[in-house]
mmCIF file of C-alpha atoms in Angstrom:
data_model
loop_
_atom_site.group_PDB
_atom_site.id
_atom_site.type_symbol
_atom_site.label_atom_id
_atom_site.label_comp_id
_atom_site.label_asym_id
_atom_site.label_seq_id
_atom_site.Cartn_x
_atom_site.Cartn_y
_atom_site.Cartn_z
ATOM 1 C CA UNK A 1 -31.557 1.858 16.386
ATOM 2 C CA UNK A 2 -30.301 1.177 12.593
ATOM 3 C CA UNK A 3 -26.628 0.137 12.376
ATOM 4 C CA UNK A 4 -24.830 0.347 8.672
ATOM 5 C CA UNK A 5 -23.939 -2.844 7.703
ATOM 6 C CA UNK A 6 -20.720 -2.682 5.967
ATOM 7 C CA UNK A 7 -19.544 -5.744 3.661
ATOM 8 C CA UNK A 8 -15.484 -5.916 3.191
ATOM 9 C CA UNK A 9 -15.755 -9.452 1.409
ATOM 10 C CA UNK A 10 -15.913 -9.443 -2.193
ATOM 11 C CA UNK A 11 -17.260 -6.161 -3.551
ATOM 12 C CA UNK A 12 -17.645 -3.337 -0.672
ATOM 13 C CA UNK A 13 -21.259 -2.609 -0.122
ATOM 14 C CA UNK A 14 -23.268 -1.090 2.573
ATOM 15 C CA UNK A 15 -26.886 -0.974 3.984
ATOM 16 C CA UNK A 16 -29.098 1.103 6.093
ATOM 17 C CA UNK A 17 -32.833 0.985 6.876
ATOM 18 C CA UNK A 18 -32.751 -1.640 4.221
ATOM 19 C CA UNK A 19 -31.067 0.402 1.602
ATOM 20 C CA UNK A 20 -27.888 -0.800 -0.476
ATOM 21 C CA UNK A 21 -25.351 1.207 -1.513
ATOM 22 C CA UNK A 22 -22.334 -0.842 -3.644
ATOM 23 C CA UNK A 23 -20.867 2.619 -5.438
ATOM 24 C CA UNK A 24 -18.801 5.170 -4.437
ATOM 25 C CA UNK A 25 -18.238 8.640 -5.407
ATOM 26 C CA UNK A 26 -14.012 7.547 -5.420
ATOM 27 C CA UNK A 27 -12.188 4.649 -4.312
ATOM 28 C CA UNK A 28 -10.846 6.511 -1.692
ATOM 29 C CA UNK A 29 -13.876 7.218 0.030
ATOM 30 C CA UNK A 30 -15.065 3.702 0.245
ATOM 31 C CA UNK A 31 -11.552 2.780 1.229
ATOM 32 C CA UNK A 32 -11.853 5.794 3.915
ATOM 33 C CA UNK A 33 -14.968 3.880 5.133
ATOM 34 C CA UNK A 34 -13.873 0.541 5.279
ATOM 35 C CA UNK A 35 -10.865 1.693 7.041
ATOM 36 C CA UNK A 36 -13.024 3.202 9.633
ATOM 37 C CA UNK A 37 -15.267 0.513 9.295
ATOM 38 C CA UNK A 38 -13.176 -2.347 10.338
ATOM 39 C CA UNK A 39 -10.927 -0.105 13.085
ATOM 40 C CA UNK A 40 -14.821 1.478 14.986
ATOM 41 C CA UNK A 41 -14.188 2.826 18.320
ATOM 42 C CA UNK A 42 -10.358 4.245 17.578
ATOM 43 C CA UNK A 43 -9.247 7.406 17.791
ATOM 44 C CA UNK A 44 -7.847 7.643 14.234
ATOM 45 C CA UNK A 45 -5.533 10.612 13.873
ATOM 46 C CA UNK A 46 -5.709 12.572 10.553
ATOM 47 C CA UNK A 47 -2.404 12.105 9.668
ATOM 48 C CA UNK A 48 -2.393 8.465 10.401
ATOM 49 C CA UNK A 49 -5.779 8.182 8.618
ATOM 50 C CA UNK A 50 -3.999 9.989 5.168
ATOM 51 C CA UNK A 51 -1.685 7.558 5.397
ATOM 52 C CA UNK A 52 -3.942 4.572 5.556
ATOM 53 C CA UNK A 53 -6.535 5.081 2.637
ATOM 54 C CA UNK A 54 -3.619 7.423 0.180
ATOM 55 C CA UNK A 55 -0.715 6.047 1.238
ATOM 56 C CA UNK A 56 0.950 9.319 2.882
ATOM 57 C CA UNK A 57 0.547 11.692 5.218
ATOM 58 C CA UNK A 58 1.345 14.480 3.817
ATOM 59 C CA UNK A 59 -0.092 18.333 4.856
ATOM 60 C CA UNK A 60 -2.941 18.534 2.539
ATOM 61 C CA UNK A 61 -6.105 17.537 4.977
ATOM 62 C CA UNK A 62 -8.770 18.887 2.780
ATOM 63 C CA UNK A 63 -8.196 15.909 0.868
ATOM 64 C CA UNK A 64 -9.385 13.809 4.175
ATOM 65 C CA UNK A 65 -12.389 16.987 4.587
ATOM 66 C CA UNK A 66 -13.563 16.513 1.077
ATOM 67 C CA UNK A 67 -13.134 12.541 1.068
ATOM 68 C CA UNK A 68 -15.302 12.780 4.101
ATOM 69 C CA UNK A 69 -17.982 15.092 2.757
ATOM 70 C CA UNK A 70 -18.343 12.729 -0.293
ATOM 71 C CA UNK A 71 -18.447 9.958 2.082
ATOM 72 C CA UNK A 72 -21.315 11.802 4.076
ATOM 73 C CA UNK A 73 -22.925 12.199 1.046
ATOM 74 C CA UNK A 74 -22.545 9.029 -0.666
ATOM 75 C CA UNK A 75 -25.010 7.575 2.761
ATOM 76 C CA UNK A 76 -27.066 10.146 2.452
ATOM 77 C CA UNK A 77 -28.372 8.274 -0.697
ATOM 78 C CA UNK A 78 -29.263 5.790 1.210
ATOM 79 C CA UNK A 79 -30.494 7.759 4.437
ATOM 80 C CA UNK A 80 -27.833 7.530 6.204
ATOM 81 C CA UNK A 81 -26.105 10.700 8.567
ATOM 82 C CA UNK A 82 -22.935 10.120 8.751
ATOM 83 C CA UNK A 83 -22.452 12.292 11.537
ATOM 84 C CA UNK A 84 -24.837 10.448 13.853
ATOM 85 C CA UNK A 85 -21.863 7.595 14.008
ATOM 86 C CA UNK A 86 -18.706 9.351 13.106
ATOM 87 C CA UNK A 87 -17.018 11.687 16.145
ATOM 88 C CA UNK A 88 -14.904 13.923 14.089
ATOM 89 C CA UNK A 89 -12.088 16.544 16.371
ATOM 90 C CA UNK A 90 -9.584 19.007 14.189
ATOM 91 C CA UNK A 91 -6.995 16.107 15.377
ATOM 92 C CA UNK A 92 -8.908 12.601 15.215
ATOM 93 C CA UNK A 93 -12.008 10.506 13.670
ATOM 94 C CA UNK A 94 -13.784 7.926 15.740
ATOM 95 C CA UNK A 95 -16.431 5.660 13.933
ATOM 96 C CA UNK A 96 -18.945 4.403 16.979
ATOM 97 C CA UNK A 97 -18.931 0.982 16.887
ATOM 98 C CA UNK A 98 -22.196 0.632 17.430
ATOM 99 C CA UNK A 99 -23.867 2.361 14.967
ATOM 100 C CA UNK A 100 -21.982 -0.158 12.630
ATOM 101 C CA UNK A 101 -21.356 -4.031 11.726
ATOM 102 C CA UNK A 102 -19.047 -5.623 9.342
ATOM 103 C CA UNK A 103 -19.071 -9.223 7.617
ATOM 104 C CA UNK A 104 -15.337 -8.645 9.083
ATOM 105 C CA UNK A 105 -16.313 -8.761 12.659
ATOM 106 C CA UNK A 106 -18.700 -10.987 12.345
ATOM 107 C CA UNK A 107 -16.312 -13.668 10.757
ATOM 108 C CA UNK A 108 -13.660 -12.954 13.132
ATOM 109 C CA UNK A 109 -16.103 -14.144 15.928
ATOM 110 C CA UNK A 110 -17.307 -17.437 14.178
ATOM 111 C CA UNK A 111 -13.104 -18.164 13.460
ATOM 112 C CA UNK A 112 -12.178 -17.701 16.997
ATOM 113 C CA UNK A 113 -15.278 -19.724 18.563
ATOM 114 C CA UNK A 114 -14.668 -22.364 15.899
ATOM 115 C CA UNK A 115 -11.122 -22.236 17.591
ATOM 116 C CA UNK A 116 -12.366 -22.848 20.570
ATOM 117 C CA UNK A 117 -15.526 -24.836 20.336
ATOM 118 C CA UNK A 118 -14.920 -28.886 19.880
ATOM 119 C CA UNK A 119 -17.317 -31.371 18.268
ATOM 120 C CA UNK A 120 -20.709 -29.877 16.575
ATOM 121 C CA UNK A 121 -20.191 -26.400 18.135
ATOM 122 C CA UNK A 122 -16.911 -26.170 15.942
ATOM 123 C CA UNK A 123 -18.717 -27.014 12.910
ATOM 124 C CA UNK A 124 -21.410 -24.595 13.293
ATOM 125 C CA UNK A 125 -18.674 -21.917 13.704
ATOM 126 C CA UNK A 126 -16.344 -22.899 10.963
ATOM 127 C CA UNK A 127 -19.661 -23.315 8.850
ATOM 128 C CA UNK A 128 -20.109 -19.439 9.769
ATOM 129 C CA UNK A 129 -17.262 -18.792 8.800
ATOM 130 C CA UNK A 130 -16.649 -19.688 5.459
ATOM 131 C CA UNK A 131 -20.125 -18.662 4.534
ATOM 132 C CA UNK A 132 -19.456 -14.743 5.625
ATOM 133 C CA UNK A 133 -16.300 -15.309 3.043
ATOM 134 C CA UNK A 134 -17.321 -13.635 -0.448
ATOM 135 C CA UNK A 135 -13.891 -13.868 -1.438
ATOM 136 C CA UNK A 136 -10.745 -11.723 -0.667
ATOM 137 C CA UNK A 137 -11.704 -8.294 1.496
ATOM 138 C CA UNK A 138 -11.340 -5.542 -0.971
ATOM 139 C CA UNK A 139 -9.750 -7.017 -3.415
ATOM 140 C CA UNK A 140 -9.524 -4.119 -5.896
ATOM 141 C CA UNK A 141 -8.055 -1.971 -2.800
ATOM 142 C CA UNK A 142 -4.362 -1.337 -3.038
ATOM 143 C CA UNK A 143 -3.908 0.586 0.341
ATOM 144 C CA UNK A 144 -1.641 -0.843 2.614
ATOM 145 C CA UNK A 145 -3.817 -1.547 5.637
ATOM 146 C CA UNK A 146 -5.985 -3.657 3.446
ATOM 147 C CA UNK A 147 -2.999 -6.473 3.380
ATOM 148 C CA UNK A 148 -2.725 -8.141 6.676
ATOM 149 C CA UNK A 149 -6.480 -8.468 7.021
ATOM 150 C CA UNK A 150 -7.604 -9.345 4.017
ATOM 151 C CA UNK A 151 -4.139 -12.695 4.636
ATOM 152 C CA UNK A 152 -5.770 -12.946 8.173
ATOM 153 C CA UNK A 153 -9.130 -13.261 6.083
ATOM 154 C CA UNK A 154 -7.288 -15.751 3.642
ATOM 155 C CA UNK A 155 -5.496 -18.119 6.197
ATOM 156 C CA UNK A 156 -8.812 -18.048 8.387
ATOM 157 C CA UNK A 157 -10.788 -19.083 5.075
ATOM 158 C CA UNK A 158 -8.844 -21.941 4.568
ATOM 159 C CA UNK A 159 -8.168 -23.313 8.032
ATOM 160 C CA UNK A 160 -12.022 -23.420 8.088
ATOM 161 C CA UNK A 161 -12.337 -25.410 5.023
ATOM 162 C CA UNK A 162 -9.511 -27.776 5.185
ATOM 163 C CA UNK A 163 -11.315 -28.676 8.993
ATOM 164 C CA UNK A 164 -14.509 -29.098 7.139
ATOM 165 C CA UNK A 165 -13.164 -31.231 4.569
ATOM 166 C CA UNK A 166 -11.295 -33.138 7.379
ATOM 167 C CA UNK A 167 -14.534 -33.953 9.449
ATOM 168 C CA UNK A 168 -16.115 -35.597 6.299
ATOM 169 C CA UNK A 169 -13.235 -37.396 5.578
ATOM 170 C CA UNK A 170 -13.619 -38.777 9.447
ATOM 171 C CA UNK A 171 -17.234 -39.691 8.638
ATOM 172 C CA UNK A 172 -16.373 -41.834 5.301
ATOM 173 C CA UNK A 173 -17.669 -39.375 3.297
ATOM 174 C CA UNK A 174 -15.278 -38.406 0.334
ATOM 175 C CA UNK A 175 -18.019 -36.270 -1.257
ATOM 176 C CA UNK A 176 -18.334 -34.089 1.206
ATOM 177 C CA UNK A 177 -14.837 -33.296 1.973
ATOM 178 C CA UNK A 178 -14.304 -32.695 -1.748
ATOM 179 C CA UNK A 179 -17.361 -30.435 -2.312
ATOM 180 C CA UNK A 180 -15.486 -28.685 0.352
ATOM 181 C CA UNK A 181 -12.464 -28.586 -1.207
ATOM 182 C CA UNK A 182 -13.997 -27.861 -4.718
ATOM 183 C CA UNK A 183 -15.407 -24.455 -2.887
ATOM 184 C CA UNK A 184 -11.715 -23.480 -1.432
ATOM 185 C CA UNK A 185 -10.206 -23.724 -4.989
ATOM 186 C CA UNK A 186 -13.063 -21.411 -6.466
ATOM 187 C CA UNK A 187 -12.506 -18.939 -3.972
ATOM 188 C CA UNK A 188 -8.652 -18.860 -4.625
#
C-alpha cells in the first residue's frame, strides 16, 4: 500500500507512487493538508479545522468544501485519491494515519530515542534528527497552529546539534564540533 509522504521542513512538498508535488492550488490548501497531515488519526471538527488553516471559525464551510476539493485535486496530479485516506462526516475530518508519513513524525521519533538512547545509539538518533531538519516547518505559513511545532521543531534542532558538537568536543576534535556548529548557524 502507497502512503503520501508529506514534507513540513523547509518548503511543503508531497509524494505518491513516486510522484512530487511542491505547488498548491492556494496556501490554504497546503496549509489544510499539513494541518491534517501532522494531526492523522483526529477527529478534526469543521469549525475547529476553519479556525486552524484561516484563522476563524466563522459559518462559511464551503470555504473548508472547496479548500478540500482543490486539495483532492491538487493529488490527483500526482495520482493520488484523496478520499482513500481522508474520512470526511458533515461534522468532522479524519486523515488515516496510515495512508500517510511526515518528515514531522519521523523526526519526532529520532528526538525522543536520542533522548533516551546513551552512547552510539544517541548519536545515531540525534544524527537522524538533524538530518530530517530542512529548516523551519512551514516557514512561509502564518496560521497559528504552525507556531508551537515548528519552536518544538526549533528547540529539538538545536538540542541535537549542540549534543553533537559536545561529543566531538569530548573526543578532542574541535573540527567536528564546529562543522556542527557552522550547520546550526546556517539553519538559523
Amino acid at each position: 500500500m502507497n502512503q503520501l509522504q508529506v514534507n513540513l521542513f523547509g518548503r511543503l512538498s508531497v509524494s505518491w507512487a513516486g510522484q512530487s508535488l511542491t505547488k498548491f492550488t492556494t496556501v490554504r490548501v497546503r496549509d489544510l493538508l499539513a494541518y491534517l497531515a501532522v494531526f492523522p488519526d483526529l477527529d478534526h471538527r469543521r469549525e475547529d479545522v476553519l479556525l486552524a488553516v484561516w484563522g476563524e471559525a466563522d459559518s462559511d464551510r464551503n470555504r473548508l468544501a472547496v479548500a478540500l476539493y482543490l486539495l483532492k485535486r491538487d493529488l490527483a496530479r500526482i495520482g493520488c485519491d484523496l478520499g482513500d485516506m481522508l474520512d470526511a462526516s458533515r461534522e468532522t475530518l479524519r486523515l488515516n494515519g496510515g495512508a500517510v508519513r511526515t518528515d514531522w513524525q519521523a523526526f519526532l521519533d529520532a528526538t525522543e530515542q536520542a533522548r533516551r538512547s546513551q552512547g552510539s545509539a544517541r548519536e545515531v538518533f540525534a544524527r537522524q534528527a538533524v538530518d530530517l531538519y530542512a529548516g523551519p516547518i512551514l516557514p512561509d505559513s502564518d496560521a497559528v497552529w504552525v507556531w508551537p511545532i515548528r519552536s518544538e521543531a526549533q528547540v529539538a534542532f538545536r538540542e541535537s546539534v549542540l549534543w553533537l558538537a559536545g561529543q566531538e568536543i569530548d573526543r578532542a576534535n574541535p573540527a567536528g564540533a564546529q562543522a556542527w556548529l557552522a550547520r546550526l548557524q546556517r539553519t538559523d
